[in-house]
Short mmCIF file of C-alpha atoms in Angstrom, two decimals:
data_model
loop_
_atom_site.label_atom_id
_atom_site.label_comp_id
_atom_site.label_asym_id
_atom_site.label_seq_id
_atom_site.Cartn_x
_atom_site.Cartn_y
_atom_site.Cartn_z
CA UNK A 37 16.40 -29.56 32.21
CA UNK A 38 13.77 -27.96 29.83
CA UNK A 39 10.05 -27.90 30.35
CA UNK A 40 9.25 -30.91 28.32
CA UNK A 41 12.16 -33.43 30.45
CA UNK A 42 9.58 -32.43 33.48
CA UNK A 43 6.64 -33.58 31.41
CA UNK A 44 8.69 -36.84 31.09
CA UNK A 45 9.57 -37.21 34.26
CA UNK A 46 6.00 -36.79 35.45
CA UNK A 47 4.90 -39.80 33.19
CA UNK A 48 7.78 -41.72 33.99
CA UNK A 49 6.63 -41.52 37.55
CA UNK A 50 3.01 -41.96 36.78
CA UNK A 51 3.54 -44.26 34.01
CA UNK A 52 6.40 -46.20 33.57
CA UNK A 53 5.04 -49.13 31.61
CA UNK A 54 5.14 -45.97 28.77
CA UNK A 55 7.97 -45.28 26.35
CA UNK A 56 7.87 -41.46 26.51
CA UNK A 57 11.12 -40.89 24.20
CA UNK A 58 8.85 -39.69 20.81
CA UNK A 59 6.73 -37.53 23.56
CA UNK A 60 9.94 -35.62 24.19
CA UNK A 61 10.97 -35.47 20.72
CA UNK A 62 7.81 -34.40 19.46
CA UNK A 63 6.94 -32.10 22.32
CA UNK A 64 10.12 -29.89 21.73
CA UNK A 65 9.94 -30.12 17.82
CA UNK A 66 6.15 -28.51 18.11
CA UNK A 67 7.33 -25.96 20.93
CA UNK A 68 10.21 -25.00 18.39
CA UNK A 69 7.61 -24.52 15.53
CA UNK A 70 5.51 -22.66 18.09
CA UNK A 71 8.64 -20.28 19.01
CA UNK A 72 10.03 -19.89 15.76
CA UNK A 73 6.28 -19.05 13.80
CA UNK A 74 5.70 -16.67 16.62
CA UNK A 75 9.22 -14.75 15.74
CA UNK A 76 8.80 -15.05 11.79
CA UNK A 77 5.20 -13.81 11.94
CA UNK A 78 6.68 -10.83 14.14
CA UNK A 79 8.58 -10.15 10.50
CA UNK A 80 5.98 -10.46 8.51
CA UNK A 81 4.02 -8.20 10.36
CA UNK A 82 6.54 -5.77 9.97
CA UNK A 83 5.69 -5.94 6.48
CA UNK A 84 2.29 -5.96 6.76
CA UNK A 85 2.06 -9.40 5.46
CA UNK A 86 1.20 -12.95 7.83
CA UNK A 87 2.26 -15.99 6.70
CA UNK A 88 -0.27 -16.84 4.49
CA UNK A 89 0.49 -13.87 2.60
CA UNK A 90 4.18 -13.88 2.58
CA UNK A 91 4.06 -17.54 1.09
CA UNK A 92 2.18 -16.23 -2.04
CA UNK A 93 4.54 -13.26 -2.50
CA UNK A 94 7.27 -15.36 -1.84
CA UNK A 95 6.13 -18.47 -4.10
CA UNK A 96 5.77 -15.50 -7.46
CA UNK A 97 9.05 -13.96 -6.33
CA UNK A 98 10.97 -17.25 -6.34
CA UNK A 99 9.41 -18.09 -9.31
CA UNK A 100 11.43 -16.03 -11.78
CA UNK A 101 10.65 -13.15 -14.01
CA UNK A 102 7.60 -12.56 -15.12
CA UNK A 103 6.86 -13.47 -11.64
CA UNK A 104 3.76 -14.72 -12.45
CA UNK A 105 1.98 -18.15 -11.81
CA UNK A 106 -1.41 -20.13 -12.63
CA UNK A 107 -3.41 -20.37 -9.13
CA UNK A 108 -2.95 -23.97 -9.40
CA UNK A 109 0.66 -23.59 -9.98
CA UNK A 110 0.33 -21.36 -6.56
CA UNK A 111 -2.32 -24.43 -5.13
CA UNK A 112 0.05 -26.93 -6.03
CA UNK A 113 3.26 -25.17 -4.54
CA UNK A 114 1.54 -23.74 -1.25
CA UNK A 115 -0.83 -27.36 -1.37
CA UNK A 116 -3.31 -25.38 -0.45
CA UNK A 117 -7.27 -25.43 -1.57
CA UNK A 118 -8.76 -23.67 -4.22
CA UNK A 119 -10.98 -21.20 -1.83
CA UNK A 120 -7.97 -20.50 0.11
CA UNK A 121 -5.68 -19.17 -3.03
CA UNK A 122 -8.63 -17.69 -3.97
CA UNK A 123 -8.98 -15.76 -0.84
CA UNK A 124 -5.32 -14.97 -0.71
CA UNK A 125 -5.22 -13.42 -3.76
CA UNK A 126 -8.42 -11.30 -3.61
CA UNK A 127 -6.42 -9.35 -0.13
CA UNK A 128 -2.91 -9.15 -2.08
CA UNK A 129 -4.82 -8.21 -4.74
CA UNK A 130 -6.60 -5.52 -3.06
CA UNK A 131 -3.53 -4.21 -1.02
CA UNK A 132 -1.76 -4.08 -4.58
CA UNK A 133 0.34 -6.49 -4.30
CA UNK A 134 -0.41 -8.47 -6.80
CA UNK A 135 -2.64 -8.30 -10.38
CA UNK A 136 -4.51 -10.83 -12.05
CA UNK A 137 -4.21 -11.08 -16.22
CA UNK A 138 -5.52 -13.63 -18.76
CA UNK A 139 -2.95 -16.07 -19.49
CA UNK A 140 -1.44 -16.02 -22.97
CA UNK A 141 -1.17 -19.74 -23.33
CA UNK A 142 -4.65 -19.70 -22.37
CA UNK A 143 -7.50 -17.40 -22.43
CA UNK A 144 -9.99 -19.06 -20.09
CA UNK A 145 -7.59 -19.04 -17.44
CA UNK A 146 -5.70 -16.03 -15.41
CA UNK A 147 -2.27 -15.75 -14.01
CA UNK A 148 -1.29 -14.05 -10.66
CA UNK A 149 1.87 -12.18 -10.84
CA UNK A 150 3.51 -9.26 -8.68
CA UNK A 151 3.25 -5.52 -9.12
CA UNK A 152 5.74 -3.21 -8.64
CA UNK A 153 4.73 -2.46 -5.17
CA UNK A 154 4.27 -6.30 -4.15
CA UNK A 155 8.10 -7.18 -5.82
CA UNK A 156 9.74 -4.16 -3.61
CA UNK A 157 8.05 -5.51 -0.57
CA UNK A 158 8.30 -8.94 -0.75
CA UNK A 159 12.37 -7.80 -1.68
CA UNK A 160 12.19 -6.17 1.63
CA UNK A 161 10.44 -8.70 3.51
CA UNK A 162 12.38 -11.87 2.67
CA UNK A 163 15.70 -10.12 3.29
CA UNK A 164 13.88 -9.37 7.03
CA UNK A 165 12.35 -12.81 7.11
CA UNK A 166 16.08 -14.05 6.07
CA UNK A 167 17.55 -12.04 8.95
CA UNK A 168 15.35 -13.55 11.37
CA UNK A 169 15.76 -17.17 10.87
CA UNK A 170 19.89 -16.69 11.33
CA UNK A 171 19.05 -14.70 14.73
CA UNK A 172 16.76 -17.81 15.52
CA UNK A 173 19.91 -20.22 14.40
CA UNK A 174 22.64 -18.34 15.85
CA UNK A 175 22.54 -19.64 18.88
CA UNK A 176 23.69 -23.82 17.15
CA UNK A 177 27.49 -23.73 15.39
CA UNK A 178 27.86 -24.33 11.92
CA UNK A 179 28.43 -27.98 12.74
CA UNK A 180 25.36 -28.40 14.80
CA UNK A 181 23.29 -26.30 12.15
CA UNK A 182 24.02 -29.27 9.80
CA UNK A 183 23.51 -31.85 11.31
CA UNK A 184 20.35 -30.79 12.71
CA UNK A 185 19.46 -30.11 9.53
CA UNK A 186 20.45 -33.74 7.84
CA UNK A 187 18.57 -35.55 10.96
CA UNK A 188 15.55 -32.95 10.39
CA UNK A 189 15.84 -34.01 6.37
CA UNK A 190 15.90 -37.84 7.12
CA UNK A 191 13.42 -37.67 9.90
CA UNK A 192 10.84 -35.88 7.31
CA UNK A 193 11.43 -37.50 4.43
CA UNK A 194 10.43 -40.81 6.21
CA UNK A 195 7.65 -39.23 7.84
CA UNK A 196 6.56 -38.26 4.30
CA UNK A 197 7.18 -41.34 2.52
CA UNK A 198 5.29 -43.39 5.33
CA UNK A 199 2.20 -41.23 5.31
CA UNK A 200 2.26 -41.60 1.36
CA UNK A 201 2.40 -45.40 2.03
CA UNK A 202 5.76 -45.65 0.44
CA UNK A 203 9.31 -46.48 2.22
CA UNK A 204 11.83 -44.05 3.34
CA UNK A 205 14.47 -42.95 1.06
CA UNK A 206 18.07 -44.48 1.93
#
């Protein structure tokens, strides 16, 4: 019995006109999120990077020599807002991570793309940040890993697709 099947059974005794299943679901999916942030920002940290800061690294690292996007192609990826790239880059920017230049395909615009420094540690830190989520996985067998991770998939995408007002992919 976990913390959250106490929570339950508190309800259940105070309130047992209630359907309390998607409280337990959704109780232990947000103290999982809580648990495994808490551990990956422990990583990051390592790095001297939070979050925030390892998505953009990670976003122009994925992204393929020249490692180098658009901020909107970073907005769009992150789906963040504009002051909040803007922010982001101005600190990896600063710590050297990263270097503005005018695009090429167009002049009145700027791309964002890694430095040497910012490549070698974001290297470092997703092969850390890697390590970490397999520690935080190791404890489900291959088996359970997957299908956790189809039920996880299904559960999302129609969470998505009903926020967007659209139905759930078969």
């Amino acid at each position: 019995m976990d913390r959250i099947d106490k929570i339950l059974a508190q309800w259940n005794r105070e309130r047992p006109d209630l359907n309390t299943g998607p409280m337990g679901l959704i109780g232990r999916i947000r103290n999982l999120a809580h648990h495994l942030s808490r551990e990956m920002d422990r990583t990051f940290a390592q790095f001297g990077l939070n979050g925030a800061t390892f998505d953009v690294l990670a976003t122009l690292r994925r992204s393929g020599a020249p490692y180098a996007l658009s901020p909107s192609d970073l907005m769009a990826t992150m789906m963040v807002a504009s002051g909040t790239m803007t922010n982001r880059i101005d600190q990896l920017e600063k710590a050297g991570l990263v270097a503005r230049s005018t695009n090429p395909e167009d002049g009145r615009s700027f791309l964002v793309s890694l430095t040497e420094k910012g490549f070698a540690l974001i290297d470092s830190a997703v092969a850390a940040h890697v390590e970490t989520q397999a520690r935080l996985v190791s404890g489900l067998s291959e088996e359970e890993k997957a299908a956790l991770n189809a039920l996880l998939g299904k559960y999302l995408a129609g969470l998505e697709a009903s926020m967007l007002g659209k139905s759930a992919p078969v």
